[in-house]
Coordinates of C-alpha atoms and ligand atoms in Angstrom, one line a residue:
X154 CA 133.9 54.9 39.7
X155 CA 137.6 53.9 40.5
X156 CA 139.1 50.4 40.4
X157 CA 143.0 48.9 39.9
X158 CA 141.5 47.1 36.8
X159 CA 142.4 47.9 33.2
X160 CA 140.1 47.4 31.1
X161 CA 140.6 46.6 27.1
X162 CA 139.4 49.0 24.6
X163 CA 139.2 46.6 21.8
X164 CA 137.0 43.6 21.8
X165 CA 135.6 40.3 19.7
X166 CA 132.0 40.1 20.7
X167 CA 129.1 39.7 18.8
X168 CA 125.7 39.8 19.0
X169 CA 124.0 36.7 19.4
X170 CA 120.9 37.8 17.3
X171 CA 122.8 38.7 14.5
X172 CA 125.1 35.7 13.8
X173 CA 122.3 33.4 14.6
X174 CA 118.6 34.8 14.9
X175 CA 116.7 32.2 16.0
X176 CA 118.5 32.0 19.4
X177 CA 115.0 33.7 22.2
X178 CA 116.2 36.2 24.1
X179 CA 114.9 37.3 27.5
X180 CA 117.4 39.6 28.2
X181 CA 116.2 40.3 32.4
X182 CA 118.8 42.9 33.0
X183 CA 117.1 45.4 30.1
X184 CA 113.9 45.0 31.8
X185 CA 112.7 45.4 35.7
X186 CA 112.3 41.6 35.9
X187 CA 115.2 41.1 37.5
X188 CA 116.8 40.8 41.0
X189 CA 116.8 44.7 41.9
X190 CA 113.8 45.9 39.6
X191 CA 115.2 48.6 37.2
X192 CA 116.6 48.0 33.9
X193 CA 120.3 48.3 33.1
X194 CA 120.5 48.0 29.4
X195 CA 119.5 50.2 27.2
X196 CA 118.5 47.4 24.5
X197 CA 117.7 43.9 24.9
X198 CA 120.5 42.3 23.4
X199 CA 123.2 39.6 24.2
X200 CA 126.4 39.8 23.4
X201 CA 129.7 37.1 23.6
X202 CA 132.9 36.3 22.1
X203 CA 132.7 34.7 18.5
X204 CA 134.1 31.5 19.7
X205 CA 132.1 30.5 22.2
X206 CA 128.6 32.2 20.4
X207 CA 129.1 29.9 17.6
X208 CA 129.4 27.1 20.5
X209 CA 126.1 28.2 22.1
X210 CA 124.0 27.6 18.1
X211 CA 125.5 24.3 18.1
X212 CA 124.2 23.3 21.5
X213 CA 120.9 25.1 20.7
X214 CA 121.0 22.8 17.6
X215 CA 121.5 19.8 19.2
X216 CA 118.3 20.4 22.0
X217 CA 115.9 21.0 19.0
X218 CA 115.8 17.3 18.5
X219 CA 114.3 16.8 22.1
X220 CA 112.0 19.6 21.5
X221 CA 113.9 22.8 23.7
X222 CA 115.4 25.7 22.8
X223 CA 117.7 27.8 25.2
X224 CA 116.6 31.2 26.3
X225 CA 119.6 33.2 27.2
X226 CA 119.1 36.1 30.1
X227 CA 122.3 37.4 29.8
X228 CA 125.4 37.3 28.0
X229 CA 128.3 40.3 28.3
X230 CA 127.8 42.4 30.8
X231 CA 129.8 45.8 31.2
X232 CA 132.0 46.0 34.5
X233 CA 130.4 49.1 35.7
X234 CA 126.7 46.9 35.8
X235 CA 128.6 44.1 37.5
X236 CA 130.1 46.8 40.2
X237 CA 126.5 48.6 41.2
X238 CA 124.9 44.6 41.3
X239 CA 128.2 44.1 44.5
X240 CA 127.4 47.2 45.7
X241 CA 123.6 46.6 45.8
X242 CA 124.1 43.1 47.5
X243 CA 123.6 42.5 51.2
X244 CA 127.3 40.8 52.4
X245 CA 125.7 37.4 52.8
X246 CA 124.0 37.0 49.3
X247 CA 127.3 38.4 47.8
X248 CA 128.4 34.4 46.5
X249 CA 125.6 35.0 44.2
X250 CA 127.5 38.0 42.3
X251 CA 131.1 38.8 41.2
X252 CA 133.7 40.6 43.1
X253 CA 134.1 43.7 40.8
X254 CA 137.4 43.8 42.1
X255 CA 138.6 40.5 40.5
X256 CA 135.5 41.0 37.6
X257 CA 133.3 38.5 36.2
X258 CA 133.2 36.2 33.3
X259 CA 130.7 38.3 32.0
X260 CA 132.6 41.3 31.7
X261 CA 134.9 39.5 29.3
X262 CA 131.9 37.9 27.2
X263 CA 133.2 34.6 28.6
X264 CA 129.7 33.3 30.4
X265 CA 126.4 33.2 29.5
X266 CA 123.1 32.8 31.4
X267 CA 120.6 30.7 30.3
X268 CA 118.1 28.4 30.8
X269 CA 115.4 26.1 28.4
X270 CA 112.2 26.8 26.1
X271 CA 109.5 24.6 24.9
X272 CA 109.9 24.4 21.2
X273 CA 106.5 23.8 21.1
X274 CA 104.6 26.4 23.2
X275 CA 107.0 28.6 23.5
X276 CA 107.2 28.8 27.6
X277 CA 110.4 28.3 29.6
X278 CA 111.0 25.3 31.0
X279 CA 110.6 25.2 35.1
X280 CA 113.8 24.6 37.1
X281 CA 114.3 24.3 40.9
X282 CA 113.9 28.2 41.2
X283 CA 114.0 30.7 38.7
X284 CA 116.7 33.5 37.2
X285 CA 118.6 35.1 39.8
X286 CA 117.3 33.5 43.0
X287 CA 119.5 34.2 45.4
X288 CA 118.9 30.7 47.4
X289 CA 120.5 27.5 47.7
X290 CA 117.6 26.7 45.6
X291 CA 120.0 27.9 42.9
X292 CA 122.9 25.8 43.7
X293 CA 123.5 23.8 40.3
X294 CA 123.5 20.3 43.3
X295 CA 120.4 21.5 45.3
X296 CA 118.3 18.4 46.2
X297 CA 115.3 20.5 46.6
X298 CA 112.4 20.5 44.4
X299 CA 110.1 17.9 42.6
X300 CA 111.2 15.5 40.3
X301 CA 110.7 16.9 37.1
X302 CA 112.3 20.4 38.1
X303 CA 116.0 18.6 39.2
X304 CA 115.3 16.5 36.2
X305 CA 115.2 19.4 33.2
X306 CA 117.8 21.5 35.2
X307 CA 120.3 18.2 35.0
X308 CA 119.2 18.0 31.7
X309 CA 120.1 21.2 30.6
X310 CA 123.7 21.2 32.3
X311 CA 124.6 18.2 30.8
X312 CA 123.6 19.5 27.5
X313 CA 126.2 22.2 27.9
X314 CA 128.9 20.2 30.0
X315 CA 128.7 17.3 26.7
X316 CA 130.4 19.3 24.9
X317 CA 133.3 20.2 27.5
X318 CA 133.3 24.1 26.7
X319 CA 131.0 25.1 29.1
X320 CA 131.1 24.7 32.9
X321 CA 128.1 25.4 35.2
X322 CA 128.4 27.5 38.2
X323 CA 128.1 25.9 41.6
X324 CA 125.8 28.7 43.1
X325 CA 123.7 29.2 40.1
X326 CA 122.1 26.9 38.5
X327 CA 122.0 29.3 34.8
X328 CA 125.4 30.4 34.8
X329 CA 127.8 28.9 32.4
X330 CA 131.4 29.8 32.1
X331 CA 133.7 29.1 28.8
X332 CA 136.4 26.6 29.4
X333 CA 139.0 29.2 28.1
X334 CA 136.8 32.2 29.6
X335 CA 140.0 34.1 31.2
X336 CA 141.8 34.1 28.3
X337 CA 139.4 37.2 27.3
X338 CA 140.2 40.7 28.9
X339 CA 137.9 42.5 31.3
X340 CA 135.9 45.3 29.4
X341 CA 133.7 48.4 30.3
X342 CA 131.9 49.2 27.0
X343 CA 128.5 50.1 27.4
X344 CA 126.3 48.1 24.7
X345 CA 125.8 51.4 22.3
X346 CA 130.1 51.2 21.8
X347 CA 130.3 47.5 21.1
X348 CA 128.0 48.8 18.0
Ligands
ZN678 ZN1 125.9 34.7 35.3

């Protein structure tokens, strides 16, 4: 695999289960649920940079007291994953994933995807499509849907745009980007060496 990028060796992330355990995980890309059916992570774990996991709890905190929880799908994500999901991508759904030549947020631990949990049973909440559609359906301004769907997706992105760290992404309705995210370098370590 050859790129112009350079990629840091040293990094701040941290496991989102480990500094705060309660966080649900559904971790899509270490599974075949996801948008090209095979599993890419060894383990289903999240990873971000310190900063902006510590933001994540409080926002999690602050949804308890209406009854949700978020339910992260994906946090860092190694460039090499984010290169084979371009390379898999037909040229007209390619808006829906990163340019491996400029890199993602989520190679630098700097975005998170995520969407919202019942407290109370336990099922994730239904938006105006689901993870990884790759529709205008998932357009964070899609006017589609019923009532309650555009309701709880608004919901959720003003929960995370309250706090002014987080941004939502205009073609995805689940991806949120850190306010400082580039300030983080591009890395390549597979889950096994952030250990
Ligand atoms: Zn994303």
């Amino acid at each position: 695999m050859s790129s112009n990028i350079t990629f840091s060796k040293t990094h701040n992330l941290v496991e989102l289960g480990k500094i705060y355990p309660t966080l649900k995980l559904d971790i899509r890309y270490a599974t075949k649920n996801n948008f090209l059916g095979r599993p890419f992570y060894k383990e289903a774990k999240a990873f971000l940079q310190e900063e902006i996991a510590y933001a994540l709890s409080g926002i999690d905190e602050d949804l308890k007291k209406d009854g949700y929880g978020l339910l992260i799908f994906d946090g860092y994500r190694p460039w090499s994953v984010t290169k084979i999901f371009w390379d898999e991508t037909i040229p007209e759904k390619r808006k829906f994933v990163a340019d491996p030549e400029k890199g993602s947020n989520h190679n630098r631990g700097s975005a998170v995807d995520l969407s919202l949990y019942d407290l109370k049973t336990g099922k994730e909440i239904n938006m105006t499509c689901g993870f990884d559609e790759f529709s205008e359906r998932a357009y964070s301004n899609y006017t589609g849907g019923t009532l309650e769907e555009k309701k709880m997706r608004d919901y959720l992105i003003s929960k995370m745009e309250k706090s002014r760290l987080f941004k939502v992404n205009a073609y995805e309705w689940w991806h949120f980007d850190y306010i400082d995210c580039e300030k983080y370098p591009l890395l390549d370590l597979t889950f096994e060496e952030i250990l």
